[in-house]
PDB file of N, CA and C in Angstrom:
ATOM      1  N   ARG V   1       5.321  -6.780   9.362  1.00  0.00           N
ATOM      2  CA  ARG V   1       5.574  -7.838   8.396  1.00  0.00           C
ATOM      3  C   ARG V   1       5.462  -7.283   6.985  1.00  0.00           C
ATOM      4  N   ALA V   2       6.282  -7.818   6.127  1.00  0.00           N
ATOM      5  CA  ALA V   2       6.264  -7.388   4.725  1.00  0.00           C
ATOM      6  C   ALA V   2       5.132  -8.077   3.967  1.00  0.00           C
ATOM      7  N   LEU V   3       4.567  -7.365   3.026  1.00  0.00           N
ATOM      8  CA  LEU V   3       3.619  -7.935   2.087  1.00  0.00           C
ATOM      9  C   LEU V   3       4.449  -8.575   0.983  1.00  0.00           C
ATOM     10  N   VAL V   4       4.237  -9.852   0.709  1.00  0.00           N
ATOM     11  CA  VAL V   4       5.019 -10.573  -0.300  1.00  0.00           C
ATOM     12  C   VAL V   4       4.179 -10.709  -1.565  1.00  0.00           C
ATOM     13  N   ILE V   5       4.752 -10.265  -2.702  1.00  0.00           N
ATOM     14  CA  ILE V   5       4.057 -10.362  -3.982  1.00  0.00           C
ATOM     15  C   ILE V   5       4.998 -10.977  -5.016  1.00  0.00           C
ATOM     16  N   PRO V   6       4.440 -11.567  -6.079  1.00  0.00           N
ATOM     17  CA  PRO V   6       5.289 -12.160  -7.117  1.00  0.00           C
ATOM     18  C   PRO V   6       5.837 -11.085  -8.055  1.00  0.00           C
ATOM     19  N   THR V   7       6.940 -11.392  -8.708  1.00  0.00           N
ATOM     20  CA  THR V   7       7.458 -10.503  -9.746  1.00  0.00           C
ATOM     21  C   THR V   7       6.972 -10.987 -11.103  1.00  0.00           C
ATOM     22  N   GLY V   8       6.866 -10.051 -12.036  1.00  0.00           N
ATOM     23  CA  GLY V   8       6.495 -10.399 -13.399  1.00  0.00           C
ATOM     24  C   GLY V   8       5.027 -10.689 -13.613  1.00  0.00           C
ATOM     25  N   LYS V   9       4.185 -10.442 -12.620  1.00  0.00           N
ATOM     26  CA  LYS V   9       2.743 -10.682 -12.744  1.00  0.00           C
ATOM     27  C   LYS V   9       1.981  -9.460 -12.255  1.00  0.00           C
ATOM     28  N   LYS V  10       0.844  -9.193 -12.885  1.00  0.00           N
ATOM     29  CA  LYS V  10      -0.009  -8.115 -12.408  1.00  0.00           C
ATOM     30  C   LYS V  10      -0.587  -8.496 -11.052  1.00  0.00           C
ATOM     31  N   VAL V  11      -0.556  -7.551 -10.119  1.00  0.00           N
ATOM     32  CA  VAL V  11      -1.064  -7.789  -8.768  1.00  0.00           C
ATOM     33  C   VAL V  11      -2.167  -6.773  -8.485  1.00  0.00           C
ATOM     34  N   ARG V  12      -3.257  -7.259  -7.946  1.00  0.00           N
ATOM     35  CA  ARG V  12      -4.386  -6.399  -7.572  1.00  0.00           C
ATOM     36  C   ARG V  12      -4.388  -6.235  -6.059  1.00  0.00           C
ATOM     37  N   PHE V  13      -4.416  -4.991  -5.614  1.00  0.00           N
ATOM     38  CA  PHE V  13      -4.507  -4.678  -4.191  1.00  0.00           C
ATOM     39  C   PHE V  13      -5.930  -4.227  -3.887  1.00  0.00           C
ATOM     40  N   LEU V  14      -6.519  -4.795  -2.857  1.00  0.00           N
ATOM     41  CA  LEU V  14      -7.813  -4.337  -2.356  1.00  0.00           C
ATOM     42  C   LEU V  14      -7.576  -3.739  -0.985  1.00  0.00           C
ATOM     43  N   MET V  15      -8.099  -2.545  -0.754  1.00  0.00           N
ATOM     44  CA  MET V  15      -7.826  -1.900   0.530  1.00  0.00           C
ATOM     45  C   MET V  15      -9.058  -1.217   1.089  1.00  0.00           C
ATOM     46  N   THR V  16      -9.124  -1.260   2.414  1.00  0.00           N
ATOM     47  CA  THR V  16     -10.164  -0.592   3.178  1.00  0.00           C
ATOM     48  C   THR V  16      -9.545  -0.201   4.511  1.00  0.00           C
ATOM     49  N   SER V  17     -10.337   0.383   5.382  1.00  0.00           N
ATOM     50  CA  SER V  17      -9.844   0.794   6.695  1.00  0.00           C
ATOM     51  C   SER V  17     -10.888   0.471   7.745  1.00  0.00           C
ATOM     52  N   ASP V  18     -10.419   0.190   8.940  1.00  0.00           N
ATOM     53  CA  ASP V  18     -11.328  -0.065  10.059  1.00  0.00           C
ATOM     54  C   ASP V  18     -11.635   1.189  10.867  1.00  0.00           C
ATOM     55  N   ASP V  19     -10.847   2.260  10.668  1.00  0.00           N
ATOM     56  CA  ASP V  19     -11.023   3.413  11.552  1.00  0.00           C
ATOM     57  C   ASP V  19     -11.182   4.733  10.797  1.00  0.00           C
ATOM     58  N   VAL V  20     -10.099   5.264  10.249  1.00  0.00           N
ATOM     59  CA  VAL V  20     -10.126   6.560   9.570  1.00  0.00           C
ATOM     60  C   VAL V  20      -9.576   6.391   8.156  1.00  0.00           C
ATOM     61  N   ILE V  21      -9.535   7.478   7.396  1.00  0.00           N
ATOM     62  CA  ILE V  21      -8.973   7.414   6.046  1.00  0.00           C
ATOM     63  C   ILE V  21      -7.457   7.280   6.133  1.00  0.00           C
ATOM     64  N   HIS V  22      -6.935   6.299   5.416  1.00  0.00           N
ATOM     65  CA  HIS V  22      -5.501   6.118   5.245  1.00  0.00           C
ATOM     66  C   HIS V  22      -5.220   6.225   3.745  1.00  0.00           C
ATOM     67  N   SER V  23      -3.972   6.328   3.372  1.00  0.00           N
ATOM     68  CA  SER V  23      -3.619   6.364   1.959  1.00  0.00           C
ATOM     69  C   SER V  23      -2.391   5.488   1.741  1.00  0.00           C
ATOM     70  N   TRP V  24      -2.587   4.388   1.024  1.00  0.00           N
ATOM     71  CA  TRP V  24      -1.540   3.395   0.784  1.00  0.00           C
ATOM     72  C   TRP V  24      -0.675   3.903  -0.356  1.00  0.00           C
ATOM     73  N   TRP V  25       0.615   4.162  -0.060  1.00  0.00           N
ATOM     74  CA  TRP V  25       1.494   4.793  -1.046  1.00  0.00           C
ATOM     75  C   TRP V  25       2.834   4.085  -1.109  1.00  0.00           C
ATOM     76  N   VAL V  26       3.175   3.570  -2.284  1.00  0.00           N
ATOM     77  CA  VAL V  26       4.493   2.999  -2.549  1.00  0.00           C
ATOM     78  C   VAL V  26       5.013   3.698  -3.813  1.00  0.00           C
ATOM     79  N   PRO V  27       5.925   4.664  -3.663  1.00  0.00           N
ATOM     80  CA  PRO V  27       6.373   5.464  -4.806  1.00  0.00           C
ATOM     81  C   PRO V  27       6.906   4.647  -5.988  1.00  0.00           C
ATOM     82  N   ASP V  28       7.662   3.583  -5.733  1.00  0.00           N
ATOM     83  CA  ASP V  28       8.225   2.784  -6.829  1.00  0.00           C
ATOM     84  C   ASP V  28       7.159   2.077  -7.656  1.00  0.00           C
ATOM     85  N   PHE V  29       5.966   1.907  -7.105  1.00  0.00           N
ATOM     86  CA  PHE V  29       4.873   1.260  -7.836  1.00  0.00           C
ATOM     87  C   PHE V  29       3.986   2.277  -8.549  1.00  0.00           C
ATOM     88  N   ALA V  30       4.200   3.560  -8.303  1.00  0.00           N
ATOM     89  CA  ALA V  30       3.323   4.616  -8.825  1.00  0.00           C
ATOM     90  C   ALA V  30       1.881   4.355  -8.395  1.00  0.00           C
ATOM     91  N   VAL V  31       1.718   3.899  -7.147  1.00  0.00           N
ATOM     92  CA  VAL V  31       0.391   3.622  -6.597  1.00  0.00           C
ATOM     93  C   VAL V  31       0.203   4.422  -5.319  1.00  0.00           C
ATOM     94  N   LYS V  32      -0.869   5.202  -5.280  1.00  0.00           N
ATOM     95  CA  LYS V  32      -1.295   5.894  -4.063  1.00  0.00           C
ATOM     96  C   LYS V  32      -2.811   5.805  -4.050  1.00  0.00           C
ATOM     97  N   LYS V  33      -3.339   5.066  -3.105  1.00  0.00           N
ATOM     98  CA  LYS V  33      -4.773   4.809  -3.081  1.00  0.00           C
ATOM     99  C   LYS V  33      -5.301   4.982  -1.673  1.00  0.00           C
ATOM    100  N   ASP V  34      -6.427   5.665  -1.553  1.00  0.00           N
ATOM    101  CA  ASP V  34      -7.041   5.849  -0.242  1.00  0.00           C
ATOM    102  C   ASP V  34      -7.697   4.564   0.238  1.00  0.00           C
ATOM    103  N   ALA V  35      -7.611   4.350   1.537  1.00  0.00           N
ATOM    104  CA  ALA V  35      -8.311   3.252   2.211  1.00  0.00           C
ATOM    105  C   ALA V  35      -9.346   3.911   3.115  1.00  0.00           C
ATOM    106  N   ASN V  36     -10.612   3.809   2.725  1.00  0.00           N
ATOM    107  CA  ASN V  36     -11.700   4.481   3.431  1.00  0.00           C
ATOM    108  C   ASN V  36     -12.546   3.486   4.210  1.00  0.00           C
ATOM    109  N   PRO V  37     -12.954   3.846   5.423  1.00  0.00           N
ATOM    110  CA  PRO V  37     -13.837   2.956   6.181  1.00  0.00           C
ATOM    111  C   PRO V  37     -15.139   2.701   5.409  1.00  0.00           C
ATOM    112  N   GLY V  38     -15.527   1.450   5.327  1.00  0.00           N
ATOM    113  CA  GLY V  38     -16.787   1.096   4.684  1.00  0.00           C
ATOM    114  C   GLY V  38     -16.729   0.964   3.172  1.00  0.00           C
ATOM    115  N   PHE V  39     -15.579   1.200   2.564  1.00  0.00           N
ATOM    116  CA  PHE V  39     -15.429   1.098   1.116  1.00  0.00           C
ATOM    117  C   PHE V  39     -14.222   0.226   0.793  1.00  0.00           C
ATOM    118  N   ILE V  40     -14.242  -0.396  -0.378  1.00  0.00           N
ATOM    119  CA  ILE V  40     -13.092  -1.165  -0.852  1.00  0.00           C
ATOM    120  C   ILE V  40     -12.582  -0.494  -2.120  1.00  0.00           C
ATOM    121  N   ASN V  41     -11.344  -0.068  -2.096  1.00  0.00           N
ATOM    122  CA  ASN V  41     -10.684   0.503  -3.273  1.00  0.00           C
ATOM    123  C   ASN V  41      -9.694  -0.508  -3.819  1.00  0.00           C
ATOM    124  N   GLU V  42      -9.385  -0.378  -5.106  1.00  0.00           N
ATOM    125  CA  GLU V  42      -8.432  -1.291  -5.716  1.00  0.00           C
ATOM    126  C   GLU V  42      -7.344  -0.524  -6.447  1.00  0.00           C
ATOM    127  N   ALA V  43      -6.209  -1.161  -6.568  1.00  0.00           N
ATOM    128  CA  ALA V  43      -5.088  -0.637  -7.338  1.00  0.00           C
ATOM    129  C   ALA V  43      -4.360  -1.828  -7.947  1.00  0.00           C
ATOM    130  N   TRP V  44      -3.712  -1.598  -9.067  1.00  0.00           N
ATOM    131  CA  TRP V  44      -2.976  -2.647  -9.763  1.00  0.00           C
ATOM    132  C   TRP V  44      -1.535  -2.214  -9.962  1.00  0.00           C
ATOM    133  N   THR V  45      -0.634  -3.166  -9.965  1.00  0.00           N
ATOM    134  CA  THR V  45       0.758  -2.889 -10.316  1.00  0.00           C
ATOM    135  C   THR V  45       1.398  -4.171 -10.826  1.00  0.00           C
ATOM    136  N   LYS V  46       2.520  -4.009 -11.487  1.00  0.00           N
ATOM    137  CA  LYS V  46       3.335  -5.147 -11.925  1.00  0.00           C
ATOM    138  C   LYS V  46       4.776  -4.808 -11.580  1.00  0.00           C
ATOM    139  N   VAL V  47       5.393  -5.631 -10.759  1.00  0.00           N
ATOM    140  CA  VAL V  47       6.773  -5.416 -10.327  1.00  0.00           C
ATOM    141  C   VAL V  47       7.664  -6.381 -11.102  1.00  0.00           C
ATOM    142  N   ASN V  48       8.632  -5.842 -11.812  1.00  0.00           N
ATOM    143  CA  ASN V  48       9.497  -6.681 -12.643  1.00  0.00           C
ATOM    144  C   ASN V  48      10.834  -7.010 -12.001  1.00  0.00           C
ATOM    145  N   GLU V  49      11.206  -6.283 -10.964  1.00  0.00           N
ATOM    146  CA  GLU V  49      12.501  -6.509 -10.321  1.00  0.00           C
ATOM    147  C   GLU V  49      12.326  -6.998  -8.887  1.00  0.00           C
ATOM    148  N   VAL V  50      13.073  -8.039  -8.537  1.00  0.00           N
ATOM    149  CA  VAL V  50      13.076  -8.541  -7.164  1.00  0.00           C
ATOM    150  C   VAL V  50      13.636  -7.449  -6.262  1.00  0.00           C
ATOM    151  N   GLY V  51      13.021  -7.281  -5.108  1.00  0.00           N
ATOM    152  CA  GLY V  51      13.542  -6.282  -4.179  1.00  0.00           C
ATOM    153  C   GLY V  51      12.593  -6.008  -3.033  1.00  0.00           C
ATOM    154  N   ILE V  52      13.032  -5.138  -2.153  1.00  0.00           N
ATOM    155  CA  ILE V  52      12.217  -4.651  -1.045  1.00  0.00           C
ATOM    156  C   ILE V  52      11.784  -3.238  -1.415  1.00  0.00           C
ATOM    157  N   TYR V  53      10.497  -2.998  -1.409  1.00  0.00           N
ATOM    158  CA  TYR V  53       9.935  -1.699  -1.760  1.00  0.00           C
ATOM    159  C   TYR V  53       9.267  -1.115  -0.524  1.00  0.00           C
ATOM    160  N   ARG V  54       9.483   0.170  -0.326  1.00  0.00           N
ATOM    161  CA  ARG V  54       8.974   0.815   0.885  1.00  0.00           C
ATOM    162  C   ARG V  54       8.022   1.947   0.544  1.00  0.00           C
ATOM    163  N   GLY V  55       7.058   2.114   1.427  1.00  0.00           N
ATOM    164  CA  GLY V  55       6.095   3.193   1.286  1.00  0.00           C
ATOM    165  C   GLY V  55       5.670   3.685   2.651  1.00  0.00           C
ATOM    166  N   GLN V  56       4.616   4.463   2.658  1.00  0.00           N
ATOM    167  CA  GLN V  56       4.150   5.083   3.899  1.00  0.00           C
ATOM    168  C   GLN V  56       2.683   5.443   3.733  1.00  0.00           C
ATOM    169  N   CYS V  57       1.961   5.483   4.837  1.00  0.00           N
ATOM    170  CA  CYS V  57       0.616   6.045   4.806  1.00  0.00           C
ATOM    171  C   CYS V  57       0.775   7.516   4.430  1.00  0.00           C
ATOM    172  N   ALA V  58       0.069   7.960   3.394  1.00  0.00           N
ATOM    173  CA  ALA V  58       0.222   9.324   2.886  1.00  0.00           C
ATOM    174  C   ALA V  58      -0.906  10.244   3.333  1.00  0.00           C
ATOM    175  N   GLU V  59      -1.718   9.798   4.252  1.00  0.00           N
ATOM    176  CA  GLU V  59      -2.817  10.610   4.796  1.00  0.00           C
ATOM    177  C   GLU V  59      -2.548  10.822   6.276  1.00  0.00           C
ATOM    178  N   LEU V  60      -2.547  12.075   6.701  1.00  0.00           N
ATOM    179  CA  LEU V  60      -2.352  12.360   8.123  1.00  0.00           C
ATOM    180  C   LEU V  60      -3.561  11.798   8.864  1.00  0.00           C
ATOM    181  N   CYS V  61      -3.366  10.647   9.512  1.00  0.00           N
ATOM    182  CA  CYS V  61      -4.492   9.847   9.993  1.00  0.00           C
ATOM    183  C   CYS V  61      -4.590   9.756  11.515  1.00  0.00           C
ATOM    184  N   GLY V  62      -3.724  10.424  12.223  1.00  0.00           N
ATOM    185  CA  GLY V  62      -3.794  10.374  13.682  1.00  0.00           C
ATOM    186  C   GLY V  62      -2.414  10.341  14.304  1.00  0.00           C
ATOM    187  N   LYS V  63      -2.394  10.139  15.613  1.00  0.00           N
ATOM    188  CA  LYS V  63      -1.137  10.230  16.363  1.00  0.00           C
ATOM    189  C   LYS V  63      -0.113   9.163  15.981  1.00  0.00           C
ATOM    190  N   ASP V  64      -0.538   8.032  15.465  1.00  0.00           N
ATOM    191  CA  ASP V  64       0.396   6.965  15.083  1.00  0.00           C
ATOM    192  C   ASP V  64       0.743   6.975  13.592  1.00  0.00           C
ATOM    193  N   HIS V  65       0.416   8.051  12.906  1.00  0.00           N
ATOM    194  CA  HIS V  65       0.666   8.150  11.463  1.00  0.00           C
ATOM    195  C   HIS V  65       2.125   7.862  11.100  1.00  0.00           C
ATOM    196  N   GLY V  66       3.050   8.347  11.879  1.00  0.00           N
ATOM    197  CA  GLY V  66       4.470   8.157  11.594  1.00  0.00           C
ATOM    198  C   GLY V  66       4.969   6.739  11.803  1.00  0.00           C
ATOM    199  N   PHE V  67       4.110   5.879  12.347  1.00  0.00           N
ATOM    200  CA  PHE V  67       4.500   4.496  12.633  1.00  0.00           C
ATOM    201  C   PHE V  67       3.737   3.516  11.746  1.00  0.00           C
ATOM    202  N   MET V  68       3.457   3.920  10.509  1.00  0.00           N
ATOM    203  CA  MET V  68       2.704   3.077   9.581  1.00  0.00           C
ATOM    204  C   MET V  68       3.500   2.837   8.303  1.00  0.00           C
ATOM    205  N   PRO V  69       4.694   2.266   8.420  1.00  0.00           N
ATOM    206  CA  PRO V  69       5.470   2.009   7.205  1.00  0.00           C
ATOM    207  C   PRO V  69       4.841   0.882   6.384  1.00  0.00           C
ATOM    208  N   ILE V  70       5.088   0.925   5.101  1.00  0.00           N
ATOM    209  CA  ILE V  70       4.653  -0.131   4.190  1.00  0.00           C
ATOM    210  C   ILE V  70       5.915  -0.791   3.641  1.00  0.00           C
ATOM    211  N   VAL V  71       5.985  -2.107   3.731  1.00  0.00           N
ATOM    212  CA  VAL V  71       7.128  -2.858   3.207  1.00  0.00           C
ATOM    213  C   VAL V  71       6.582  -3.959   2.301  1.00  0.00           C
ATOM    214  N   VAL V  72       7.048  -3.971   1.057  1.00  0.00           N
ATOM    215  CA  VAL V  72       6.622  -4.979   0.088  1.00  0.00           C
ATOM    216  C   VAL V  72       7.861  -5.730  -0.382  1.00  0.00           C
ATOM    217  N   ASP V  73       7.802  -7.043  -0.304  1.00  0.00           N
ATOM    218  CA  ASP V  73       8.895  -7.924  -0.720  1.00  0.00           C
ATOM    219  C   ASP V  73       8.473  -8.605  -2.020  1.00  0.00           C
ATOM    220  N   ALA V  74       9.166  -8.285  -3.101  1.00  0.00           N
ATOM    221  CA  ALA V  74       8.817  -8.875  -4.401  1.00  0.00           C
ATOM    222  C   ALA V  74       9.946  -9.776  -4.874  1.00  0.00           C
TER     223      ALA V  74
END
């Protein structure tokens, strides 16, 4: 499922992990943030254009790493 966010407003992302270190990365947002078990990290972005933005887990996190796409609908 896509993460839906508004356009034209600052958005705060809070991220953590239940298992291993992951890295939430969406190149068009210039955001790459680690998601660590037991910790909450934050990142901010503002998307001005409506669209579908894609990213990927940027940390080699296990056998299913290649099946962790990120889809953001703004």
